[in-house]
Amino acid sequence: MLTFSAVLCGCQEWDRILMFGEHEIDWLKKHGSFSNGLPSKDTLRRFFMALDPSSFEKCFRNWIDSLRDPSTLEVIALDGKTIRGAKNSSAPQSIIRFAIKKFV
């Protein structure tokens, strides 16, 4: 939850992700266990280096699908600012292009 939320908020480096975590620790604790505090940037790096991208994508898609009603064509928006037209056209485009209507 830490990395996912931080990246959605624009953090692109381990230090920034941890800064986000420190600032949002109370919110993060509502959605996951952080009883041992935040992981170190080295731990985050090792974890993501060990992930298989194809397996991660499959799990991520399954998780997103579990958030929506399968009987509808509901779109789940992850990047509401882009969808509302508030994006900076000179900034790099977000990798995540679909939209989330509800999230956690």
PDB file of C-alpha atoms in Angstrom:
ATOM      1  CA  MET A   1       0.000   0.000   0.000  1.00  0.00           C
ATOM      2  CA  LEU A   2       2.894   2.354   0.778  1.00  0.00           C
ATOM      3  CA  THR A   3       4.557   2.199  -2.615  1.00  0.00           C
ATOM      4  CA  PHE A   4       1.327   2.039  -4.608  1.00  0.00           C
ATOM      5  CA  SER A   5      -0.109   5.104  -2.868  1.00  0.00           C
ATOM      6  CA  ALA A   6       3.165   7.034  -3.025  1.00  0.00           C
ATOM      7  CA  VAL A   7       3.628   6.381  -6.745  1.00  0.00           C
ATOM      8  CA  LEU A   8       0.037   7.454  -7.446  1.00  0.00           C
ATOM      9  CA  CYS A   9       0.873  10.690  -5.627  1.00  0.00           C
ATOM     10  CA  GLY A  10       3.891  11.291  -7.855  1.00  0.00           C
ATOM     11  CA  CYS A  11       6.770   9.808  -5.846  1.00  0.00           C
ATOM     12  CA  GLN A  12       9.338   8.236  -8.164  1.00  0.00           C
ATOM     13  CA  GLU A  13      12.329   7.604  -5.907  1.00  0.00           C
ATOM     14  CA  TRP A  14      12.772   5.427  -2.813  1.00  0.00           C
ATOM     15  CA  ASP A  15      13.560   8.474  -0.635  1.00  0.00           C
ATOM     16  CA  ARG A  16      10.365  10.215  -1.785  1.00  0.00           C
ATOM     17  CA  ILE A  17       8.295   7.075  -1.199  1.00  0.00           C
ATOM     18  CA  LEU A  18       9.590   6.884   2.363  1.00  0.00           C
ATOM     19  CA  MET A  19       8.943  10.610   2.892  1.00  0.00           C
ATOM     20  CA  PHE A  20       5.379  10.017   1.745  1.00  0.00           C
ATOM     21  CA  GLY A  21       5.139   7.094   4.181  1.00  0.00           C
ATOM     22  CA  GLU A  22       6.372   9.176   7.099  1.00  0.00           C
ATOM     23  CA  HIS A  23       3.875  11.909   6.299  1.00  0.00           C
ATOM     24  CA  GLU A  24       0.950   9.509   5.762  1.00  0.00           C
ATOM     25  CA  ILE A  25       1.761   6.828   8.359  1.00  0.00           C
ATOM     26  CA  ASP A  26      -1.558   7.250  10.204  1.00  0.00           C
ATOM     27  CA  TRP A  27      -3.517   6.737   6.965  1.00  0.00           C
ATOM     28  CA  LEU A  28      -1.320   3.787   5.972  1.00  0.00           C
ATOM     29  CA  LYS A  29      -1.909   2.100   9.348  1.00  0.00           C
ATOM     30  CA  LYS A  30      -5.654   2.149   8.623  1.00  0.00           C
ATOM     31  CA  HIS A  31      -5.045   0.049   5.500  1.00  0.00           C
ATOM     32  CA  GLY A  32      -2.178  -2.228   6.472  1.00  0.00           C
ATOM     33  CA  SER A  33       0.121  -3.378   9.236  1.00  0.00           C
ATOM     34  CA  PHE A  34       3.052  -1.089   9.912  1.00  0.00           C
ATOM     35  CA  SER A  35       3.705  -2.348  13.445  1.00  0.00           C
ATOM     36  CA  ASN A  36       7.446  -2.474  12.688  1.00  0.00           C
ATOM     37  CA  GLY A  37       7.409   0.951  11.034  1.00  0.00           C
ATOM     38  CA  LEU A  38       8.236   1.712   7.431  1.00  0.00           C
ATOM     39  CA  PRO A  39      10.612  -0.483   5.447  1.00  0.00           C
ATOM     40  CA  SER A  40      14.019   0.946   4.541  1.00  0.00           C
ATOM     41  CA  LYS A  41      14.687   2.114   0.990  1.00  0.00           C
ATOM     42  CA  ASP A  42      17.057  -0.864   0.587  1.00  0.00           C
ATOM     43  CA  THR A  43      14.275  -3.253   1.614  1.00  0.00           C
ATOM     44  CA  LEU A  44      11.873  -1.634  -0.858  1.00  0.00           C
ATOM     45  CA  ARG A  45      14.473  -1.849  -3.636  1.00  0.00           C
ATOM     46  CA  ARG A  46      15.259  -5.521  -2.933  1.00  0.00           C
ATOM     47  CA  PHE A  47      11.569  -6.394  -2.788  1.00  0.00           C
ATOM     48  CA  PHE A  48      10.798  -4.798  -6.147  1.00  0.00           C
ATOM     49  CA  MET A  49      13.913  -6.238  -7.776  1.00  0.00           C
ATOM     50  CA  ALA A  50      12.718  -9.714  -6.726  1.00  0.00           C
ATOM     51  CA  LEU A  51       9.199  -9.247  -8.146  1.00  0.00           C
ATOM     52  CA  ASP A  52       8.333 -10.992 -11.383  1.00  0.00           C
ATOM     53  CA  PRO A  53       6.684  -8.260 -13.523  1.00  0.00           C
ATOM     54  CA  SER A  54       4.236 -10.650 -15.226  1.00  0.00           C
ATOM     55  CA  SER A  55       3.077 -12.142 -11.942  1.00  0.00           C
ATOM     56  CA  PHE A  56       2.758  -8.685 -10.393  1.00  0.00           C
ATOM     57  CA  GLU A  57       0.666  -7.471 -13.340  1.00  0.00           C
ATOM     58  CA  LYS A  58      -1.649 -10.486 -13.038  1.00  0.00           C
ATOM     59  CA  CYS A  59      -2.111  -9.928  -9.292  1.00  0.00           C
ATOM     60  CA  PHE A  60      -2.640  -6.191  -9.781  1.00  0.00           C
ATOM     61  CA  ARG A  61      -5.291  -6.756 -12.454  1.00  0.00           C
ATOM     62  CA  ASN A  62      -7.071  -9.315 -10.250  1.00  0.00           C
ATOM     63  CA  TRP A  63      -7.022  -6.869  -7.335  1.00  0.00           C
ATOM     64  CA  ILE A  64      -8.432  -4.024  -9.438  1.00  0.00           C
ATOM     65  CA  ASP A  65     -11.108  -6.341 -10.850  1.00  0.00           C
ATOM     66  CA  SER A  66     -12.104  -7.269  -7.287  1.00  0.00           C
ATOM     67  CA  LEU A  67     -12.867  -3.587  -6.579  1.00  0.00           C
ATOM     68  CA  ARG A  68     -15.529  -3.292  -9.233  1.00  0.00           C
ATOM     69  CA  ASP A  69     -18.865  -4.884 -10.056  1.00  0.00           C
ATOM     70  CA  PRO A  70     -18.213  -7.473 -12.801  1.00  0.00           C
ATOM     71  CA  SER A  71     -21.785  -7.118 -14.124  1.00  0.00           C
ATOM     72  CA  THR A  72     -21.089  -3.542 -15.272  1.00  0.00           C
ATOM     73  CA  LEU A  73     -18.542  -1.923 -17.512  1.00  0.00           C
ATOM     74  CA  GLU A  74     -17.544   0.324 -14.619  1.00  0.00           C
ATOM     75  CA  VAL A  75     -14.162   1.968 -15.060  1.00  0.00           C
ATOM     76  CA  ILE A  76     -11.926   2.222 -12.020  1.00  0.00           C
ATOM     77  CA  ALA A  77     -10.034   5.525 -12.142  1.00  0.00           C
ATOM     78  CA  LEU A  78      -6.580   5.604 -10.597  1.00  0.00           C
ATOM     79  CA  ASP A  79      -5.644   9.002 -11.941  1.00  0.00           C
ATOM     80  CA  GLY A  80      -8.575  11.287 -11.321  1.00  0.00           C
ATOM     81  CA  LYS A  81      -6.692  14.519 -12.042  1.00  0.00           C
ATOM     82  CA  THR A  82      -5.842  13.411 -15.572  1.00  0.00           C
ATOM     83  CA  ILE A  83      -9.412  12.318 -16.175  1.00  0.00           C
ATOM     84  CA  ARG A  84     -10.798  15.641 -14.953  1.00  0.00           C
ATOM     85  CA  GLY A  85      -8.441  17.450 -17.318  1.00  0.00           C
ATOM     86  CA  ALA A  86      -6.188  18.879 -14.603  1.00  0.00           C
ATOM     87  CA  LYS A  87      -3.003  17.280 -15.943  1.00  0.00           C
ATOM     88  CA  ASN A  88      -0.002  19.266 -17.036  1.00  0.00           C
ATOM     89  CA  SER A  89       0.283  18.636 -20.778  1.00  0.00           C
ATOM     90  CA  SER A  90       4.041  19.305 -20.682  1.00  0.00           C
ATOM     91  CA  ALA A  91       4.618  16.709 -17.903  1.00  0.00           C
ATOM     92  CA  PRO A  92       5.356  13.057 -18.694  1.00  0.00           C
ATOM     93  CA  GLN A  93       2.249  10.913 -19.056  1.00  0.00           C
ATOM     94  CA  SER A  94       1.316   8.559 -16.238  1.00  0.00           C
ATOM     95  CA  ILE A  95       1.897   4.872 -16.899  1.00  0.00           C
ATOM     96  CA  ILE A  96      -1.441   4.132 -15.275  1.00  0.00           C
ATOM     97  CA  ARG A  97      -4.038   5.194 -17.803  1.00  0.00           C
ATOM     98  CA  PHE A  98      -7.265   3.833 -16.400  1.00  0.00           C
ATOM     99  CA  ALA A  99      -9.525   5.637 -14.014  1.00  0.00           C
ATOM    100  CA  ILE A 100     -10.737   4.714 -10.547  1.00  0.00           C
ATOM    101  CA  LYS A 101     -14.204   5.427  -9.342  1.00  0.00           C
ATOM    102  CA  LYS A 102     -13.668   3.948  -5.900  1.00  0.00           C
ATOM    103  CA  PHE A 103     -10.489   2.987  -4.151  1.00  0.00           C
ATOM    104  CA  VAL A 104      -9.970   1.152  -0.863  1.00  0.00           C
TER     105      VAL A 104
END
